[in-house]
Amino acid sequence: MPSRSPAEELDVDGIAVRLSNPDKIYFPELGENGGRKRDLVGYYQTVALGVDGGGDGPLMRATRDRPTFLQRFPDGVEGEEIYQKHIAKKRPEHVQATPIVFPSKRTADALRPTVPADLVWAANLGTVTFHTWPTLHPDNDHPDQLRIDLDPQPGTTFDDVRRVAIEGLKPLLDELGYSGFVKLSGGRGIHVYVPIEPLWDFIATRRCVIAIARELERRDPDNVTTSWWKEERGERIFIDFNQNARDRTMAAPYSVRRSAIGRVSTPVTWAELAEVNPDDCTMATVPKMLAERGDPWADIADHRRGIEKLLEMVHRDDENGLGDMPYPPSYPKMPGEPPRVQPSKKVASHWDEKGNRIAD
């Protein structure tokens, strides 16, 4: 077993943060050439503070006051994963919490980043990816973002996802008068955030994303699907509307993902999206991108709009017999939700009109 490297102390905007075992390898493919724990923590220190060290970096803006879950790999990305939703009671004084309510009605306290040191402290715990709610403390019941997840299915490529985003989603949002902020998922997908006024609950905002997804599917049925059931998706891009349900999170902008080369969920401009290669956006390259052209998401909060126009689309879908869609299996039965059973296993006579199972 390799010997542990001695701990170091980092000064993060005036707050001391301990960096333990800094030379431990977290990304074996990179090894000592950018794959150490110190490289990961150093990256997060840079994007939390900003490339100019000013203390309000792009990751800080993206996570500040949001419930934040930690996807931790204390032994590196090839080791055991810990997905931490609850913030530990024993923590530094600067690390704050925010109360959240799960679909089950259970409550918990989640990490609420308020200063860059919070993110660096979490990175030292082995956090590779930060996952945020679309809400802001203290109101964690009313999202301020719609999150559109373009998820490639087997048989599709990143280019297919890119085409749906640029030729389908962007024009639709423009028609509706909404601003879409795009980022790479850090894998083969694309995420688009739409800033909204935090006046509606998770049920309403989720239905709005379903309405957007259905319109995309109507316009391009050969390449886009809204089917929750994998057996029906085919070789199309799935719009994962359930990423907008309560307690569902997405990788925060500028978060590193579990990948061999340290790919980053990187915000890009729509013009950049047309040419970008996800493998070129890593924790080794993103700081230079930021230094050269800044953060394309810097003013996302200035583009909030109401969702009334989207709710009109929801109402039209309802009138046409297109109501709610299934929730994930872990959720309680939701009002208006259709039967949560995959089509190949459903026997029509076994379900009533409200989606309740009828005994045989």
mmCIF file of N, CA, C and O in Angstrom, residues 16-62:
data_model
loop_
_atom_site.group_PDB
_atom_site.id
_atom_site.type_symbol
_atom_site.label_atom_id
_atom_site.label_comp_id
_atom_site.label_asym_id
_atom_site.label_seq_id
_atom_site.Cartn_x
_atom_site.Cartn_y
_atom_site.Cartn_z
ATOM 1 N N ALA A 16 -9.297 28.621 6.496
ATOM 2 C CA ALA A 16 -8.369 27.499 6.404
ATOM 3 C C ALA A 16 -9.143 26.208 6.160
ATOM 4 O O ALA A 16 -10.100 25.902 6.876
ATOM 5 N N VAL A 17 -8.737 25.464 5.120
ATOM 6 C CA VAL A 17 -9.359 24.180 4.785
ATOM 7 C C VAL A 17 -8.257 23.135 4.692
ATOM 8 O O VAL A 17 -7.250 23.330 3.998
ATOM 9 N N ARG A 18 -8.451 22.025 5.372
ATOM 10 C CA ARG A 18 -7.455 20.957 5.395
ATOM 11 C C ARG A 18 -7.557 20.113 4.134
ATOM 12 O O ARG A 18 -8.641 19.709 3.727
ATOM 13 N N LEU A 19 -6.414 19.837 3.526
ATOM 14 C CA LEU A 19 -6.328 18.928 2.383
ATOM 15 C C LEU A 19 -5.562 17.704 2.839
ATOM 16 O O LEU A 19 -4.349 17.756 3.069
ATOM 17 N N SER A 20 -6.284 16.616 2.997
ATOM 18 C CA SER A 20 -5.662 15.385 3.491
ATOM 19 C C SER A 20 -5.213 14.502 2.331
ATOM 20 O O SER A 20 -5.859 14.453 1.283
ATOM 21 N N ASN A 21 -4.085 13.826 2.534
ATOM 22 C CA ASN A 21 -3.557 12.874 1.550
ATOM 23 C C ASN A 21 -3.612 13.427 0.118
ATOM 24 O O ASN A 21 -4.202 12.820 -0.790
ATOM 25 N N PRO A 22 -2.982 14.564 -0.109
ATOM 26 C CA PRO A 22 -3.150 15.268 -1.396
ATOM 27 C C PRO A 22 -2.648 14.518 -2.622
ATOM 28 O O PRO A 22 -3.136 14.771 -3.730
ATOM 29 N N ASP A 23 -1.711 13.591 -2.453
ATOM 30 C CA ASP A 23 -1.142 12.906 -3.618
ATOM 31 C C ASP A 23 -1.824 11.576 -3.926
ATOM 32 O O ASP A 23 -1.367 10.821 -4.799
ATOM 33 N N LYS A 24 -2.910 11.288 -3.229
ATOM 34 C CA LYS A 24 -3.663 10.070 -3.517
ATOM 35 C C LYS A 24 -4.224 10.149 -4.938
ATOM 36 O O LYS A 24 -4.725 11.189 -5.375
ATOM 37 N N ILE A 25 -4.143 9.054 -5.679
ATOM 38 C CA ILE A 25 -4.615 9.035 -7.060
ATOM 39 C C ILE A 25 -6.129 8.855 -7.087
ATOM 40 O O ILE A 25 -6.660 7.873 -6.556
ATOM 41 N N TYR A 26 -6.828 9.806 -7.683
ATOM 42 C CA TYR A 26 -8.281 9.739 -7.818
ATOM 43 C C TYR A 26 -8.707 9.318 -9.221
ATOM 44 O O TYR A 26 -9.780 8.743 -9.395
ATOM 45 N N PHE A 27 -7.895 9.653 -10.207
ATOM 46 C CA PHE A 27 -8.197 9.319 -11.607
ATOM 47 C C PHE A 27 -7.016 8.511 -12.136
ATOM 48 O O PHE A 27 -6.041 9.079 -12.641
ATOM 49 N N PRO A 28 -7.089 7.167 -12.018
ATOM 50 C CA PRO A 28 -5.937 6.317 -12.354
ATOM 51 C C PRO A 28 -5.410 6.515 -13.767
ATOM 52 O O PRO A 28 -4.202 6.399 -13.993
ATOM 53 N N GLU A 29 -6.282 6.802 -14.716
ATOM 54 C CA GLU A 29 -5.811 6.963 -16.095
ATOM 55 C C GLU A 29 -4.902 8.181 -16.232
ATOM 56 O O GLU A 29 -3.992 8.207 -17.051
ATOM 57 N N LEU A 30 -5.145 9.195 -15.406
ATOM 58 C CA LEU A 30 -4.308 10.394 -15.426
ATOM 59 C C LEU A 30 -3.102 10.250 -14.515
ATOM 60 O O LEU A 30 -2.049 10.856 -14.760
ATOM 61 N N GLY A 31 -3.260 9.472 -13.440
ATOM 62 C CA GLY A 31 -2.160 9.234 -12.515
ATOM 63 C C GLY A 31 -1.631 10.521 -11.899
ATOM 64 O O GLY A 31 -2.384 11.431 -11.539
ATOM 65 N N GLU A 32 -0.311 10.603 -11.788
ATOM 66 C CA GLU A 32 0.314 11.771 -11.172
ATOM 67 C C GLU A 32 0.310 12.978 -12.095
ATOM 68 O O GLU A 32 0.667 14.085 -11.681
ATOM 69 N N ASN A 33 -0.117 12.784 -13.324
ATOM 70 C CA ASN A 33 -0.183 13.884 -14.293
ATOM 71 C C ASN A 33 -1.604 14.452 -14.345
ATOM 72 O O ASN A 33 -2.288 14.383 -15.364
ATOM 73 N N GLY A 34 -2.070 14.963 -13.219
ATOM 74 C CA GLY A 34 -3.389 15.607 -13.174
ATOM 75 C C GLY A 34 -4.478 14.786 -12.554
ATOM 76 O O GLY A 34 -5.632 15.227 -12.508
ATOM 77 N N GLY A 35 -4.166 13.581 -12.050
ATOM 78 C CA GLY A 35 -5.206 12.719 -11.511
ATOM 79 C C GLY A 35 -5.172 12.538 -10.007
ATOM 80 O O GLY A 35 -5.846 11.657 -9.472
ATOM 81 N N ARG A 36 -4.436 13.398 -9.305
ATOM 82 C CA ARG A 36 -4.328 13.281 -7.858
ATOM 83 C C ARG A 36 -5.480 14.010 -7.166
ATOM 84 O O ARG A 36 -6.167 14.849 -7.757
ATOM 85 N N LYS A 37 -5.628 13.705 -5.888
ATOM 86 C CA LYS A 37 -6.633 14.406 -5.096
ATOM 87 C C LYS A 37 -6.361 15.902 -5.098
ATOM 88 O O LYS A 37 -7.291 16.707 -5.192
ATOM 89 N N ARG A 38 -5.092 16.313 -5.016
ATOM 90 C CA ARG A 38 -4.784 17.737 -5.013
ATOM 91 C C ARG A 38 -5.216 18.411 -6.312
ATOM 92 O O ARG A 38 -5.558 19.595 -6.315
ATOM 93 N N ASP A 39 -5.211 17.664 -7.414
ATOM 94 C CA ASP A 39 -5.647 18.243 -8.692
ATOM 95 C C ASP A 39 -7.152 18.484 -8.682
ATOM 96 O O ASP A 39 -7.622 19.528 -9.164
ATOM 97 N N LEU A 40 -7.906 17.518 -8.133
ATOM 98 C CA LEU A 40 -9.359 17.684 -8.028
ATOM 99 C C LEU A 40 -9.705 18.835 -7.099
ATOM 100 O O LEU A 40 -10.501 19.725 -7.452
ATOM 101 N N VAL A 41 -9.115 18.846 -5.915
ATOM 102 C CA VAL A 41 -9.410 19.908 -4.945
ATOM 103 C C VAL A 41 -8.934 21.256 -5.472
ATOM 104 O O VAL A 41 -9.613 22.279 -5.306
ATOM 105 N N GLY A 42 -7.797 21.266 -6.135
ATOM 106 C CA GLY A 42 -7.310 22.513 -6.720
ATOM 107 C C GLY A 42 -8.240 23.050 -7.791
ATOM 108 O O GLY A 42 -8.462 24.267 -7.890
ATOM 109 N N TYR A 43 -8.770 22.138 -8.609
ATOM 110 C CA TYR A 43 -9.747 22.565 -9.617
ATOM 111 C C TYR A 43 -10.944 23.215 -8.937
ATOM 112 O O TYR A 43 -11.389 24.308 -9.342
ATOM 113 N N TYR A 44 -11.478 22.557 -7.906
ATOM 114 C CA TYR A 44 -12.656 23.108 -7.245
ATOM 115 C C TYR A 44 -12.345 24.423 -6.543
ATOM 116 O O TYR A 44 -13.198 25.322 -6.492
ATOM 117 N N GLN A 45 -11.146 24.570 -6.022
ATOM 118 C CA GLN A 45 -10.778 25.844 -5.428
ATOM 119 C C GLN A 45 -10.792 26.950 -6.490
ATOM 120 O O GLN A 45 -11.282 28.061 -6.242
ATOM 121 N N THR A 46 -10.313 26.627 -7.684
ATOM 122 C CA THR A 46 -10.272 27.613 -8.767
ATOM 123 C C THR A 46 -11.666 28.024 -9.217
ATOM 124 O O THR A 46 -11.965 29.216 -9.345
ATOM 125 N N VAL A 47 -12.556 27.035 -9.464
ATOM 126 C CA VAL A 47 -13.877 27.395 -9.997
ATOM 127 C C VAL A 47 -14.820 27.911 -8.898
ATOM 128 O O VAL A 47 -15.839 28.529 -9.204
ATOM 129 N N ALA A 48 -14.462 27.659 -7.630
ATOM 130 C CA ALA A 48 -15.252 28.236 -6.540
ATOM 131 C C ALA A 48 -14.862 29.692 -6.302
ATOM 132 O O ALA A 48 -15.719 30.561 -6.107
ATOM 133 N N LEU A 49 -13.548 29.961 -6.317
ATOM 134 C CA LEU A 49 -13.060 31.319 -6.095
ATOM 135 C C LEU A 49 -13.128 32.181 -7.357
ATOM 136 O O LEU A 49 -13.218 33.407 -7.276
ATOM 137 N N GLY A 50 -13.068 31.536 -8.520
ATOM 138 C CA GLY A 50 -12.945 32.261 -9.772
ATOM 139 C C GLY A 50 -11.501 32.257 -10.214
ATOM 140 O O GLY A 50 -10.577 32.229 -9.394
ATOM 141 N N VAL A 51 -11.268 32.280 -11.529
ATOM 142 C CA VAL A 51 -9.898 32.207 -12.035
ATOM 143 C C VAL A 51 -9.085 33.421 -11.604
ATOM 144 O O VAL A 51 -7.860 33.376 -11.579
ATOM 145 N N ASP A 52 -9.776 34.514 -11.227
ATOM 146 C CA ASP A 52 -9.063 35.693 -10.740
ATOM 147 C C ASP A 52 -8.906 35.673 -9.226
ATOM 148 O O ASP A 52 -8.331 36.600 -8.637
ATOM 149 N N GLY A 53 -9.441 34.609 -8.575
ATOM 150 C CA GLY A 53 -9.328 34.497 -7.128
ATOM 151 C C GLY A 53 -10.212 35.443 -6.363
ATOM 152 O O GLY A 53 -10.029 35.634 -5.150
ATOM 153 N N GLY A 54 -11.203 36.009 -7.015
ATOM 154 C CA GLY A 54 -12.025 37.035 -6.373
ATOM 155 C C GLY A 54 -13.024 36.545 -5.352
ATOM 156 O O GLY A 54 -13.605 37.340 -4.605
ATOM 157 N N GLY A 55 -13.299 35.233 -5.338
ATOM 158 C CA GLY A 55 -14.191 34.689 -4.317
ATOM 159 C C GLY A 55 -15.605 34.436 -4.770
ATOM 160 O O GLY A 55 -16.415 33.928 -3.995
ATOM 161 N N ASP A 56 -15.947 34.811 -6.003
ATOM 162 C CA ASP A 56 -17.307 34.577 -6.509
ATOM 163 C C ASP A 56 -17.204 33.889 -7.859
ATOM 164 O O ASP A 56 -17.638 34.412 -8.886
ATOM 165 N N GLY A 57 -16.629 32.706 -7.834
ATOM 166 C CA GLY A 57 -16.418 31.972 -9.068
ATOM 167 C C GLY A 57 -17.678 31.332 -9.596
ATOM 168 O O GLY A 57 -18.723 31.335 -8.940
ATOM 169 N N PRO A 58 -17.605 30.755 -10.784
ATOM 170 C CA PRO A 58 -18.812 30.225 -11.436
ATOM 171 C C PRO A 58 -19.456 29.065 -10.686
ATOM 172 O O PRO A 58 -20.679 28.955 -10.670
ATOM 173 N N LEU A 59 -18.658 28.196 -10.054
ATOM 174 C CA LEU A 59 -19.269 27.110 -9.275
ATOM 175 C C LEU A 59 -19.955 27.666 -8.034
ATOM 176 O O LEU A 59 -21.005 27.171 -7.633
ATOM 177 N N MET A 60 -19.377 28.694 -7.441
ATOM 178 C CA MET A 60 -20.009 29.311 -6.276
ATOM 179 C C MET A 60 -21.348 29.917 -6.654
ATOM 180 O O MET A 60 -22.347 29.757 -5.939
ATOM 181 N N ARG A 61 -21.409 30.601 -7.784
ATOM 182 C CA ARG A 61 -22.676 31.192 -8.230
ATOM 183 C C ARG A 61 -23.711 30.109 -8.519
ATOM 184 O O ARG A 61 -24.902 30.292 -8.280
ATOM 185 N N ALA A 62 -23.250 28.978 -9.056
ATOM 186 C CA ALA A 62 -24.178 27.906 -9.449
ATOM 187 C C ALA A 62 -24.744 27.156 -8.257
ATOM 188 O O ALA A 62 -25.836 26.581 -8.347
#
